[in-house]
Every structure is written in structure tokens, then in C-alpha cells.
Short mmCIF file of C-alpha atoms in Angstrom, two decimals:
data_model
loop_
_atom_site.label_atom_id
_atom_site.label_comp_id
_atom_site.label_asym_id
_atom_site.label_seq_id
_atom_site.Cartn_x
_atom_site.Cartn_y
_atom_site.Cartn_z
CA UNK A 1 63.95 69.65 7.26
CA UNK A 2 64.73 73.58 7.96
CA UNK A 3 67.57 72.79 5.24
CA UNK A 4 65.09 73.08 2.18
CA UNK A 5 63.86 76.49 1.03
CA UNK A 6 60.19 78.06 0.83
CA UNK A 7 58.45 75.59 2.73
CA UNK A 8 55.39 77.39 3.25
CA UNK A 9 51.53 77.31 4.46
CA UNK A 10 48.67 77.85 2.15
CA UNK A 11 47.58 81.24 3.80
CA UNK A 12 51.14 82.54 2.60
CA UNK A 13 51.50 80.96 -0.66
CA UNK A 14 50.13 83.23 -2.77
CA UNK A 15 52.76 85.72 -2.02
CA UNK A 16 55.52 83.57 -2.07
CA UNK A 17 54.27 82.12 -5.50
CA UNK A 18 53.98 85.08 -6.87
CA UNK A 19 57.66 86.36 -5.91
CA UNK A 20 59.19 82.97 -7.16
CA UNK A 21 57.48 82.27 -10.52
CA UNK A 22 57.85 83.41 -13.36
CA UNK A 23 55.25 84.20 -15.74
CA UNK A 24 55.60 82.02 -19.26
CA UNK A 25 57.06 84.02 -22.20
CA UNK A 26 55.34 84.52 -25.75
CA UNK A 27 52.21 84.45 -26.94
CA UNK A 28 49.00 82.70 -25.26
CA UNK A 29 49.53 80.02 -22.68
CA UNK A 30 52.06 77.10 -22.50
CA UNK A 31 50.83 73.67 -23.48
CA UNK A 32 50.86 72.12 -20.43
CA UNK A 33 51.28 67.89 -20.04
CA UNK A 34 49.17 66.09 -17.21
CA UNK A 35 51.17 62.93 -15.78
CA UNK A 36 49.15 60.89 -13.66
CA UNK A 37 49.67 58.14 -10.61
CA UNK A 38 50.56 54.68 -10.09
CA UNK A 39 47.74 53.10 -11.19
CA UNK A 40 45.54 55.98 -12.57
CA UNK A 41 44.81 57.44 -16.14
CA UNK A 42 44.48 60.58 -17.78
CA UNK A 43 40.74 61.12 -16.50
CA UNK A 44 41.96 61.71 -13.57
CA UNK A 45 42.79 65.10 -14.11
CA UNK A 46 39.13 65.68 -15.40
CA UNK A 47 38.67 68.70 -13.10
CA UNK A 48 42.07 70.02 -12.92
CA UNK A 49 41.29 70.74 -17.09
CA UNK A 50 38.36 72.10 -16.18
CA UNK A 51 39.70 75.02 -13.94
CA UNK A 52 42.35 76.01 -16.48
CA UNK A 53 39.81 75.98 -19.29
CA UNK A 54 37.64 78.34 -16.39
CA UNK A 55 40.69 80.42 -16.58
CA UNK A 56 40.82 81.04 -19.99
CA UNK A 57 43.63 78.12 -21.23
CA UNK A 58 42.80 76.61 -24.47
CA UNK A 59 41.95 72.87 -24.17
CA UNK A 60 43.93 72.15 -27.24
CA UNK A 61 47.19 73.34 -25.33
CA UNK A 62 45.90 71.07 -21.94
CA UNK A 63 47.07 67.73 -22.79
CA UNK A 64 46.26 64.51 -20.07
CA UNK A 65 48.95 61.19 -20.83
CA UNK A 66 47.37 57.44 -20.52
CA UNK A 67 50.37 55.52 -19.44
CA UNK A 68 49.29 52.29 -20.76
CA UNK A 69 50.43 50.60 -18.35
CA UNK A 70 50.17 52.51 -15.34
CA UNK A 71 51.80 50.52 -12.26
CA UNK A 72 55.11 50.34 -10.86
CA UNK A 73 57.40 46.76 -11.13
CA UNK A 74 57.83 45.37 -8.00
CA UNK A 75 61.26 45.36 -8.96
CA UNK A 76 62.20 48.12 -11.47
CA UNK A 77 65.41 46.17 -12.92
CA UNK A 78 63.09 42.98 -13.57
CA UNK A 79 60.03 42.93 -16.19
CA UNK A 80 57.20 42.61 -14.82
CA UNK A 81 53.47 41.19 -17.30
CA UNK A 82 51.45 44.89 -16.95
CA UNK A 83 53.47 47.14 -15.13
CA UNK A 84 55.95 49.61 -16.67
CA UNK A 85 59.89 50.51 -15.23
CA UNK A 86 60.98 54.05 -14.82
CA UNK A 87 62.47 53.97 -17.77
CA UNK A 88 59.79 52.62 -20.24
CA UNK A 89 57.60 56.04 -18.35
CA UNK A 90 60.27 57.91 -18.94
CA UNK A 91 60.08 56.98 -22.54
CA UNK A 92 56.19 56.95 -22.67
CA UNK A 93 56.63 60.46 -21.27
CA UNK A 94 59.71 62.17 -23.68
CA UNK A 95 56.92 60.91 -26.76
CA UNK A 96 54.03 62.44 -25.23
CA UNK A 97 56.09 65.70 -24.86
CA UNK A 98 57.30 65.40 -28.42
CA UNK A 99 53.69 65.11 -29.69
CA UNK A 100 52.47 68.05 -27.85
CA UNK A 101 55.09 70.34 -28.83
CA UNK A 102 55.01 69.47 -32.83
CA UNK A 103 51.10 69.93 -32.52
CA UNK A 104 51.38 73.33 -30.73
CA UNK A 105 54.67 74.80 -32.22
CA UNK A 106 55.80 75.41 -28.62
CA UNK A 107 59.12 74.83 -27.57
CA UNK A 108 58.62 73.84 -24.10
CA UNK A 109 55.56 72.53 -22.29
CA UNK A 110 54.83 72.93 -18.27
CA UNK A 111 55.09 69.68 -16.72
CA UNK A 112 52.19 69.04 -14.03
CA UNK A 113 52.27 65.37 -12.03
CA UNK A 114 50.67 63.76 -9.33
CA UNK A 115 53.00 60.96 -6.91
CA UNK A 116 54.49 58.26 -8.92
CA UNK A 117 54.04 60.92 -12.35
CA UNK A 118 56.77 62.99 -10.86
CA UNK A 119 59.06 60.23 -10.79
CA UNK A 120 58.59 60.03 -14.48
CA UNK A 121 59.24 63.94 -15.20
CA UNK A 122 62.19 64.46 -12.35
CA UNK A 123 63.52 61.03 -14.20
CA UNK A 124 62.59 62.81 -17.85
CA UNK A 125 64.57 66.46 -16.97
CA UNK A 126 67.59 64.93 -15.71
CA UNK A 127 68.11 62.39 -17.99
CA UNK A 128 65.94 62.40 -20.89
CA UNK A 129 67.09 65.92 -22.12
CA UNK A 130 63.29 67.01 -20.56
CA UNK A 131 65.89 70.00 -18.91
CA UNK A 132 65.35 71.79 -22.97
CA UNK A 133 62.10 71.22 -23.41
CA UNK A 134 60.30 71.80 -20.18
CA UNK A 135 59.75 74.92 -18.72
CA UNK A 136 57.77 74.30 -15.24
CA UNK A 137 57.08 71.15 -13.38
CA UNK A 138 54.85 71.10 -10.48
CA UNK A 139 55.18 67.50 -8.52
CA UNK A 140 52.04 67.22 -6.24
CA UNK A 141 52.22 64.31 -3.47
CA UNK A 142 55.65 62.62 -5.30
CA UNK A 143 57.11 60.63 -2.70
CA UNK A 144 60.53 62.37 -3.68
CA UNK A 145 62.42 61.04 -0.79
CA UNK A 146 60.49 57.10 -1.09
CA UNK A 147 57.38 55.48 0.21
CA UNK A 148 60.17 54.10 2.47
CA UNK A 149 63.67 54.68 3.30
CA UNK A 150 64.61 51.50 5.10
CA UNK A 151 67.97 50.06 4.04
CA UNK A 152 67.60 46.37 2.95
CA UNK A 153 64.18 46.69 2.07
CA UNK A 154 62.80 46.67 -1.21
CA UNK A 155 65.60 49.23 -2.70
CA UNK A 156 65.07 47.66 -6.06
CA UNK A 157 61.26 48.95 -5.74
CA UNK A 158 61.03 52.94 -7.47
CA UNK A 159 59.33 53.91 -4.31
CA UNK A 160 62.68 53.18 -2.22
CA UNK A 161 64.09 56.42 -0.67
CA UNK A 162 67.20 54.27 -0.22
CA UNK A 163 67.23 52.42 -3.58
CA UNK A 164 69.20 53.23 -6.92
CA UNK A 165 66.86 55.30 -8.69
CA UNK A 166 65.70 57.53 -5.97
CA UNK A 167 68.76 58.31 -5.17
CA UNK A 168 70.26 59.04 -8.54
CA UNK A 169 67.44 61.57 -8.98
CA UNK A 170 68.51 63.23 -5.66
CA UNK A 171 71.96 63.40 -5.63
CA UNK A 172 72.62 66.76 -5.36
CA UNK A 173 73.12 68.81 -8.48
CA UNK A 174 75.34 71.87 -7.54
CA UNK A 175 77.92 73.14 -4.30
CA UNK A 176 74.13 73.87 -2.64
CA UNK A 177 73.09 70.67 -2.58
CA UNK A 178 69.91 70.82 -4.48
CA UNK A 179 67.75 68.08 -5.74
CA UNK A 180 66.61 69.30 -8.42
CA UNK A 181 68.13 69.56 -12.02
CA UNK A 182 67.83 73.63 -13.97
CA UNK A 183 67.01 75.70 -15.67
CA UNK A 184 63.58 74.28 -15.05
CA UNK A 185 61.54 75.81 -12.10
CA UNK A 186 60.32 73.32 -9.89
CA UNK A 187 57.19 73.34 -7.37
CA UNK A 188 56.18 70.71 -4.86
CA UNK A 189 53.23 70.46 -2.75
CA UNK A 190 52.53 68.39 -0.35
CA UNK A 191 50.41 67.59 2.71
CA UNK A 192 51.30 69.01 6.27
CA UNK A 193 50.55 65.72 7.44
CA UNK A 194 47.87 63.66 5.67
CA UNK A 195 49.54 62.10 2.95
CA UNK A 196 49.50 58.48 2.92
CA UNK A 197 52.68 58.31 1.30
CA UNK A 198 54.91 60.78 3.60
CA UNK A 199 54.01 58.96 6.96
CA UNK A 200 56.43 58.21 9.52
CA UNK A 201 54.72 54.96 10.58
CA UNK A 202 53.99 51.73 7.63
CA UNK A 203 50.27 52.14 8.61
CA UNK A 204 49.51 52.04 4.74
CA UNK A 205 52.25 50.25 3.13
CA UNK A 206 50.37 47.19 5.59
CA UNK A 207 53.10 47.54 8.17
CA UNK A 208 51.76 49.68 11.41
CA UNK A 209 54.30 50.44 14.03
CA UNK A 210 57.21 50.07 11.97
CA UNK A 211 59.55 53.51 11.30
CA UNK A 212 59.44 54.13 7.26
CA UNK A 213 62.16 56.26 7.87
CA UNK A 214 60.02 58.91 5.77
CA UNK A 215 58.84 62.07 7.11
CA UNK A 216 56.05 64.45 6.51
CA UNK A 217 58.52 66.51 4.44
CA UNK A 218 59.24 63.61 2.09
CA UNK A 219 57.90 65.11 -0.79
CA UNK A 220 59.99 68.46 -0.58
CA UNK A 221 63.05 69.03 -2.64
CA UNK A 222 66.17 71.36 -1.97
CA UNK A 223 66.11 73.67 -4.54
CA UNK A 224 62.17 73.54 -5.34
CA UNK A 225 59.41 76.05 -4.28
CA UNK A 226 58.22 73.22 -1.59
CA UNK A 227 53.58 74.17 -0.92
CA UNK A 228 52.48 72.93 1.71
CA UNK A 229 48.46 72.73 1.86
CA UNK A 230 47.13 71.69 5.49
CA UNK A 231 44.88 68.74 5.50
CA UNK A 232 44.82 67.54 1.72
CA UNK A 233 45.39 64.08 1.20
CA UNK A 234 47.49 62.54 -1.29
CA UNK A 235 45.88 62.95 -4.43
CA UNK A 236 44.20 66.42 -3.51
CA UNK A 237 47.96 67.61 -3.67
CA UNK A 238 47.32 67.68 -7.73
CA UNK A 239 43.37 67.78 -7.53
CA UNK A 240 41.91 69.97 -4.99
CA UNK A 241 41.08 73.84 -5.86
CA UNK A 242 44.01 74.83 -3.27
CA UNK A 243 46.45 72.62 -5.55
CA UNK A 244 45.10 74.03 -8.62
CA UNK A 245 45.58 77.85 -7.09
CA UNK A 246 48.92 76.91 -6.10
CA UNK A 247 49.86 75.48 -9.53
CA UNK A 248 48.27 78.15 -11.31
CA UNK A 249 50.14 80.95 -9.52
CA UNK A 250 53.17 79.21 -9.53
CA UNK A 251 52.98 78.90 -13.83
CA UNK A 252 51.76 82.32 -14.61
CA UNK A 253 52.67 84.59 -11.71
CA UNK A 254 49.46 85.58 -10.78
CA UNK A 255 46.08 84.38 -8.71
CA UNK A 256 43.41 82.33 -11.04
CA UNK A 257 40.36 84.44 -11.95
CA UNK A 258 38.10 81.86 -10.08
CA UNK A 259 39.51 78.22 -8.32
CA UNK A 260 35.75 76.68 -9.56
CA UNK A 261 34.52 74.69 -12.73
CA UNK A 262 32.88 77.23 -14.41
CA UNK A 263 29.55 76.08 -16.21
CA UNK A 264 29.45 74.86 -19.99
CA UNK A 265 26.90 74.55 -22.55
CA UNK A 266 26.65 72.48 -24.70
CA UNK A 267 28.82 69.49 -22.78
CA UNK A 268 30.51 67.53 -25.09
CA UNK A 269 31.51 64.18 -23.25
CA UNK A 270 33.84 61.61 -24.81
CA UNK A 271 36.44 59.29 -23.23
CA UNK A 272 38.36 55.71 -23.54
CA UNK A 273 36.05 52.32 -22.30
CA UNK A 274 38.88 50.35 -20.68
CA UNK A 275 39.57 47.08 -18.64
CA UNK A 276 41.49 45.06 -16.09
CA UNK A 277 44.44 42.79 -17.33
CA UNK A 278 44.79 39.40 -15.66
CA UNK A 279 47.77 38.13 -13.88
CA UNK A 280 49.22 35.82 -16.67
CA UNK A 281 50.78 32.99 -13.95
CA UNK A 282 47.75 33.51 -11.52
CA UNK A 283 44.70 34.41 -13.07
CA UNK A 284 43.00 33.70 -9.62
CA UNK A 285 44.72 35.72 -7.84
CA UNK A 286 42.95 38.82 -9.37
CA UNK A 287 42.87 41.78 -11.83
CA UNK A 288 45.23 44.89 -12.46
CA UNK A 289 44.30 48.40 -14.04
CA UNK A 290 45.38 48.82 -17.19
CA UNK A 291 45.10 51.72 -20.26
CA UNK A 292 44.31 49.96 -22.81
CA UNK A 293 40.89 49.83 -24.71
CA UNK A 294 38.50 47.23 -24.89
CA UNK A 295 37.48 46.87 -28.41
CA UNK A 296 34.24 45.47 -29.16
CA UNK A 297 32.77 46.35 -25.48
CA UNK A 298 28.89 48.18 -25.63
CA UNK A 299 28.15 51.47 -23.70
CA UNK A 300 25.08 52.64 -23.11
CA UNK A 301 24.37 55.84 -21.55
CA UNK A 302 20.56 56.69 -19.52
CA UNK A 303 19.38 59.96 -18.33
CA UNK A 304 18.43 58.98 -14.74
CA UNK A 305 16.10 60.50 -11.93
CA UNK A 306 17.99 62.33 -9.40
CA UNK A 307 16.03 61.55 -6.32
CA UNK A 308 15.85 57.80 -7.61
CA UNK A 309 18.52 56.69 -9.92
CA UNK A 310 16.12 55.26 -12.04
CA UNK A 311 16.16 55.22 -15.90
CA UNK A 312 14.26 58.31 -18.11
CA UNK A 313 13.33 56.30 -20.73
CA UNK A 314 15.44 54.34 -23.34
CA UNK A 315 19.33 55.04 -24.09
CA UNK A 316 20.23 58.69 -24.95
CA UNK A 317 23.33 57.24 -26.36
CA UNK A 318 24.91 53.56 -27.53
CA UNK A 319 28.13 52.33 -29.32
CA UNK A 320 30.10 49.34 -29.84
CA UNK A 321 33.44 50.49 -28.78
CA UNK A 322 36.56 50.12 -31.59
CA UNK A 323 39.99 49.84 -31.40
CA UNK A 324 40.85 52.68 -30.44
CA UNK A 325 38.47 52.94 -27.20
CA UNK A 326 36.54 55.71 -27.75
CA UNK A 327 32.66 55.44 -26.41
CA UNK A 328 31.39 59.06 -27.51
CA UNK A 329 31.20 61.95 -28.66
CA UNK A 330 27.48 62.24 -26.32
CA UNK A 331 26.23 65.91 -25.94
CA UNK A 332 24.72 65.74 -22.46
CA UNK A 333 22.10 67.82 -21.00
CA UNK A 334 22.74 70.54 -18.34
CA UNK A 335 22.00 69.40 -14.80
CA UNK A 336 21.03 65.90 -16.10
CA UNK A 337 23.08 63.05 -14.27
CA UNK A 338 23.44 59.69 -16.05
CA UNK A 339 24.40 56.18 -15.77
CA UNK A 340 26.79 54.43 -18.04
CA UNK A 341 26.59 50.74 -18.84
CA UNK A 342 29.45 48.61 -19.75
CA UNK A 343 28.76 45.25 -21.57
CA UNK A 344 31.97 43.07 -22.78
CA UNK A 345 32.93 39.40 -22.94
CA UNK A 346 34.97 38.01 -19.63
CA UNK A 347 33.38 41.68 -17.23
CA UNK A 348 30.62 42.34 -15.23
CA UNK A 349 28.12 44.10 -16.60
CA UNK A 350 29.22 48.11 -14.95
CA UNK A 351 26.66 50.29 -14.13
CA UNK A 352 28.50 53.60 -13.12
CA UNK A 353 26.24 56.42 -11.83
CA UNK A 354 27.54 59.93 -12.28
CA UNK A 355 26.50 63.20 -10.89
CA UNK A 356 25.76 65.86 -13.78
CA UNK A 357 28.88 67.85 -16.04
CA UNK A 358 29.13 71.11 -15.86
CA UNK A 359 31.75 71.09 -18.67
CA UNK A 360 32.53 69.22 -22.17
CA UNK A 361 35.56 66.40 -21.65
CA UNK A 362 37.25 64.11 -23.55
CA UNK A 363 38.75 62.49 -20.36
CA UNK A 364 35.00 60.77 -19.38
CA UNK A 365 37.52 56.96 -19.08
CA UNK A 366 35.21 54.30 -18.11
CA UNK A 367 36.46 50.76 -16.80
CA UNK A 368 34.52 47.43 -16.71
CA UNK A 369 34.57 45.75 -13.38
CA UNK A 370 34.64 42.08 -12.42
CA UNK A 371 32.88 40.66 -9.53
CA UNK A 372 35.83 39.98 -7.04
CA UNK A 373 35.12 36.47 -5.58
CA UNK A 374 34.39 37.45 -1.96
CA UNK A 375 31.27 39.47 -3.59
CA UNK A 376 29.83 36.44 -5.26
CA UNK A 377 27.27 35.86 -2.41
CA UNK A 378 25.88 39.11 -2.26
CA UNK A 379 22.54 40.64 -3.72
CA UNK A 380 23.96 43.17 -5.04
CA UNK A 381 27.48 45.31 -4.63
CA UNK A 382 27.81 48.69 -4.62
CA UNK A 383 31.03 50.66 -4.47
CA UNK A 384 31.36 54.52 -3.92
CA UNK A 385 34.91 55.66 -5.50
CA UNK A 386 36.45 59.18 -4.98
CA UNK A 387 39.27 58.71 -7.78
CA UNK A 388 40.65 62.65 -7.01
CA UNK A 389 40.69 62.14 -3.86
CA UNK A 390 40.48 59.88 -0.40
CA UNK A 391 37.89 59.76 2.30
CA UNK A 392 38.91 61.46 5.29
CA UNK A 393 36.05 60.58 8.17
CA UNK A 394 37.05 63.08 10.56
CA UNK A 395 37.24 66.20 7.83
CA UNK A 396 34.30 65.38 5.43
CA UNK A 397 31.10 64.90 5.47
CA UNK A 398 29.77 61.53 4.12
CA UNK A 399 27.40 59.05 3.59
CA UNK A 400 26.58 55.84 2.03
CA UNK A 401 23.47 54.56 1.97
CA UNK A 402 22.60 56.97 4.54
CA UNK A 403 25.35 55.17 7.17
CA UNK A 404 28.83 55.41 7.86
CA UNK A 405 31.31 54.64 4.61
CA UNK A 406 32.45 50.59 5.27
CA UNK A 407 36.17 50.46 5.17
CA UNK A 408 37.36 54.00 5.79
CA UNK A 409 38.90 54.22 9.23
CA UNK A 410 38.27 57.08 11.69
CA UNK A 411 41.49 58.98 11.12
CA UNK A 412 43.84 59.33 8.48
CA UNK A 413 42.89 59.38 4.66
CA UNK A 414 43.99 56.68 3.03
CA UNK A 415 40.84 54.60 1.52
CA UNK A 416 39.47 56.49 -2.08
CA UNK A 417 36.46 53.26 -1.96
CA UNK A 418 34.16 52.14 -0.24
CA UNK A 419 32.07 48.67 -0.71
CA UNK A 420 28.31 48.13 0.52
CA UNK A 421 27.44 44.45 -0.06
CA UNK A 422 23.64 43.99 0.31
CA UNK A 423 21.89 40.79 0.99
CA UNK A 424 18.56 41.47 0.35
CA UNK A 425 16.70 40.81 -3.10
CA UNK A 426 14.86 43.34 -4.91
CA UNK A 427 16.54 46.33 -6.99
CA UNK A 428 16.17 49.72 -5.14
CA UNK A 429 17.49 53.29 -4.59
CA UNK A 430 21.10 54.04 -3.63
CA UNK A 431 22.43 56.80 -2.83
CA UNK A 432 26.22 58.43 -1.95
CA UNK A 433 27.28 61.88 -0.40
CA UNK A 434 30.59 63.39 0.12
CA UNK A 435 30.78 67.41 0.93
CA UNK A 436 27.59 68.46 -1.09
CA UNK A 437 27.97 66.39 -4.23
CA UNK A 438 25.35 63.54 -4.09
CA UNK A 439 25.14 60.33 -6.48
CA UNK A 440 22.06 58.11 -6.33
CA UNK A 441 21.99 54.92 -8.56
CA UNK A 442 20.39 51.63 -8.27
CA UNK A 443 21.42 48.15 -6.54
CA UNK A 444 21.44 45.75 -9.83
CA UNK A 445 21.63 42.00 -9.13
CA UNK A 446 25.29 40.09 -8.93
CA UNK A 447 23.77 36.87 -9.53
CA UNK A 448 23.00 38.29 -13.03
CA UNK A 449 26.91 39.33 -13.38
CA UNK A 450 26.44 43.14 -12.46
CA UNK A 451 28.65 45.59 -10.53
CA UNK A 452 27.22 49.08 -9.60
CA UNK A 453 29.66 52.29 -9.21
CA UNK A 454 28.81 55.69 -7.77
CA UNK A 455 31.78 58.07 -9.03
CA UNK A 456 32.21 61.33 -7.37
CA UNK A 457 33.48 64.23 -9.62
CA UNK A 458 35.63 66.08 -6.90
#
């Protein structure tokens, strides 16, 4: 739409950022607030932390929420057992700023969200009084404009372009027409054109070949610095190194010293153990993410082999998780990767294989699984999860179990799993690749009630 302003391509953003931003006032840096996606948690933006502490911010000012929880309503008028309305994340959000600012003695915070978080801040500034105490918000991959735009359908979802609260937030704000409420400054980013949620076509709202009525542009907004980064998917718009160079300039008015994790030592690890609730009317019809912890749940944590997954000796760390969630603290070894172990009434038990940290994080969030009923036959069932970030088969390079990833189609990037279900007995070696990082874990029996996950860091 060559009505909204400073649509631009990555090669030319760092100009353009640096022209448009301006650089936070007072001493030291800004506490910034993470907001995360429908369905995700604060340890999603894991790396993103990482960079800024690379770059010198103080994790005490870095501050991820947890939405408890963290889906949409199908409709956002009518409650809904484990999903929140834009209002009750609106809420969640206004006391998470509050908290941040009284610890910190700031008196505004940078707002940073990825997709369904930014309806939760742009809902926040222009009508939670968020317009006082927030100084930046970057929105990466929000579908601003809706999932879907179709008139008649679904407008009481959030994700309607054409629905009540989408179109509040847009109605424009000034004789220019913006979208966007001051005197915050506002950045977007989005995808040129490989965002699952700005697609012409219902391909991956499960209805191919008909018009959503949404363009590539969706996530742009009159009056906003509007990124655009070629090729990222939809959750590398908030956690790819290009989205964190484009948010960083955009804050401070100048380049990062270095886009990479910079190594740690010692690594500190902590995080929440969490589960899946239950659908209280249809308990059979399957499990949804949730925020919450799961008291009384057992983690262990093994050193393992890198070329074999296998165990180096007994448990470098165990606890009995409490009330409030917490597995850790665990100081882990440099270059070591390990596998966690999840043991709690009513869950598989999880064995999730992770590649070595190169930096202390209290964002480590580990969920117990449940064998979904169409696994129950198998051996063993490994899944391979990318939570920053989808599988794209024809830009990265990939393997699993030294074949093809199952599920993820030739084009587009729109899968972030991908499910091997062996038949054979035995335990053995497993391993996962995608673009250099490299998990290997072991195939533990189903029959005994055991799920295996390989979790990618990037």
C-alpha cells in the first residue's frame, strides 16, 4: 500500500533506522518488556535476551511476560476455559509494565512484541494509558490489518481485519490517517512475503484458494517505521539476528556492536516446568498450552554425548518442582549439551534434548508432553521443534534422522514441528539439523509412556 510511509528493505534499513529513531534519554538503557505470541511464553525470546545482554543491556532491565494463558478466544466477547480476551492481555500486560517500572525507577519501558503480543501493546497504548508509560514499541509479524479480512466471517475472532477490535485499534488517529496512537514511536517488521499470517490465499488458516482479503503488507501501519526483512518467516520477524538489528537500531539510534550470542561463563540456567490444560467439555478432544506451573513434577537434567545422545553418567541436576515452577538454578558446563526429563502425574514422561548454552537464562521453560492418540502405536516418537522460528524447505538446510523433515511442505514456511514415528524396537541414536545447529538424542519407548523432543535454539 504506497499510502504507508518507510516501507523499506533490509539492505536500506539501517539508514532509515537510524534517521527515524531516536536514541532513549537518561542514564543506562530502557527496561525493555518482551510480549510474546498466541500460544507461546516468555522463553521464547531466549535469544533475543541474549543479543541485548551481547550488547551491553543489563538483564535486570530485559524483562520476558508469561501470559498465563496464552491463546486467543475464539470469540473475544465470549469466555472461553484457557484462553484469554484482549482485554484480560491488555490487563496482564498494563501489570507487567507496572512491575517493571517500580523495580527499575524508569518511567517508561520499550515495548517489543511478536504477532498476537502486539495486539496486546497497540490495545495497551491506546487505551490502557500505555501512551505515558511507553516509550518504543516494535510489533514484529502482528497481523495489524487481521489473519483475515472477510466480512461475515469470524469478526468476533481478534484476528479479524474486519471485526470490532481490529478496527477500533486502526481507526485513524489524526487528519493523516495514521494507525497508530503518539507520542510513542512505533516500528513494524514484517516479511516481504513469507509470513504465514499476511498471505493473500487461506493456505494456513486450512482454507487454500480462498482470498483472505489480507495482503503481504498486512502487518504495516500508517504512521509506523514499517521493516521489511526478505524471506523471514513469521516468528523470525521478532527472533532472527536481522529482527534483532532492526529493533536494536530502531531503540537506540545506532547499529548493535555484534547481531550474535556472545559466549558466557559460568551459564546459569533456570526456567518454569509447565503443562498442557485439558479441554474441560472434551477432554478427548486434546490438550492446550498453557503458563502455568506444574507443581510437584521431577526434572532431571543429564550431560549427554554429542555424537550419541547418550547419558554421561548419573543426573548433574534433580528437583521436585514447587508452586511456583521453577526447576533450577543448574550451572551448566560450556559446550556440554543436555537432556531434560520431565516426570509428573497425568504426562508422558519428556525427554527434551538440547544443543549446548552459550549464555546464563532464566527463560530455560520446559513443558511435559502427552502422547497424542494417533502416536500410541508407535515405537517410539520423536518430534524436532523450532519454537523461534518455522521450517522453510526451500531456504534451509535440514535434516531429520538424516531424511527429509515429515510434514513441512516444499514451499512456504509455515510448520515450526516436525514428527518421526518409528516402528522398530530397540532405543537408538537420533539426530536433527537445521542451518549448522545439530541436536542428537535418543528414541525412548512410547509403550513405556515417553515422548522425545529435539529443541533447536535459533
Amino acid at each position: 500500500m504506497t499510502t504507508r510511509r518507510h516501507l523499506f528493505a533490509l539492505a536500506a534499513s539501517s539508514l532509515l533506522l537510524a534517521a527515524c529513531a531516536t536514541a532513549p534519554q537518561g542514564a543506562g538503557q530502557p527496561p525493555i518488556v518482551f510480549v510474546h505470541g498466541n500460544g507461546d511464553s516468555a522463553s521464547i525470546w531466549q535469544s533475543t535476551v541474549w543479543r541485548f545482554e551481547s550488547n551491553g543491556w543489563p538483564r535486570e532491565r530485559l524483562h520476558a511476560i508469561d501470559l498465563p494463558y496464552p491463546l486467543a478466544r475464539d470469540d473475544d466477547g465470549k469466555a472461553q476455559p484457557g484462553r484469554t480476551s484482549t482485554t484480560e492481555h491488555m490487563a496482564y500486560l498494563k501489570t507487567e509494565v507496572d512491575k517493571v517500572l517500580k523495580a527499575t525507577g524508569a518511567k517508561q519501558v520499550v515495548l517489543v512484541a511478536n504477532s498476537r503480543g502486539g495486539n496486546a501493546v497497540r490495545n495497551y497504548i491506546q487505551n490502557g494509558g500505555g501512551d505515558k508509560t511507553v516509550s518504543h514499541a516494535v510489533l514484529g509479524g502482528t497481523p495489524n490489518h487481521g489473519v483475515w479480512a472477510t466480512q461475515g466471517f469470524r469478526e468476533a475472532n481478534e484476528f479479524s481485519g474486519t471485526g470490532p477490535f481490529l478496527t477500533g485499534l486502526n481507526a485513524p488517529k489524526n487528519a493523516a490517517g495514521d494507525e497508530v496512537a503518539g507520542p510513542v514511536k512505533w516500528l513494524t517488521i514484517r516479511s516481504d512475503n513469507n509470513d504465514k499470517f499476511a498471505q493473500p490465499d487461506g493456505l494456513w488458516i486450512g482454507a487454500q484458494g480462498t482470498p483472505t482479503h489480507v495482503t503481504f503488507e498486512g502487518p504495516a501501519l500508517k504512521g509506523a517505521t514499517n521493516a521489511v526483512l526478505p524471506r523471514v518467516d513469521h516468528r523470525e520477524t521478532s527472533f532472527s539476528s536481522a529482527a534483532f538489528d532492526t529493533t536494536y537500531r530502531f531503540v537506540t539510534g545506532q547499529g548493535p556492536k555484534t547481531s550474535t550470542v556472545v559466549m558466557q561463563a559460568p551459564v546459569m540456567l533456570n526456567g518454569k516446568v509447565t503443562g498442557l490444560g485439558l479441554v474441560p467439555t472434551d477432554p478427548a478432544s486434546g490438550s492446550y498450552p498453557n503458563n502455568l506451573p506444574l507443581p510437584g513434577a521431577q526434572l532431571a537434567v543429564y550431560a549427554t554425548d554429542p555424537a550419541t545422545g547418550e547419558r554421561k553418567g548419573p543426573a548433574v541436576h534433580g528437583k521436585t518442582v514447587g508452586i511456583d515452577g521453577l526447576w533450577g538454578p543448574f550451572t551448566a558446563q560450556a559446550g556440554v549439551p543436555y537432556e531434560f526429563v520431565i516426570s509428573a502425574p497425568g504426562y508422558a514422561t519428556t525427554h527434551i534434548y538440547r544443543s549446548p548454552f552459550p549464555r546464563s537464562s532464566d527463560l530455560i521453560h520446559l513443558r511435559a508432553e502427552r502422547i497424542a492418540a494417533a502416536d500410541k502405536d508407535a515405537k517410539s516418537t520423536v518430534t524436532f521443534t523450532r519454537p523461534r522460528g518455522y521450517f522453510d524447505a526451500e531456504r534451509d538446510k535440514m535434516a531429520f534422522d538424516g531424511k527429509a523433515l515429515p510434514g513441512v511442505p516444499p514451499t512456504g514456511a509455515g510448520v515450526s514441528s516436525s514428527k518421526i514415528k518409528l516402528m522398530e524396537d530397540g532405543v537408538r541414536t537420533i539426530a536433527a539439523e537445521f542451518n549448522g545447529e545439530k541436536i542428537v538424542g535418543r528414541t525412548w519407548p512410547t509403550p513405556e509412556n515417553r515422548a522425545v523432543v529435539l529443541e533447536l535454539t535459533y
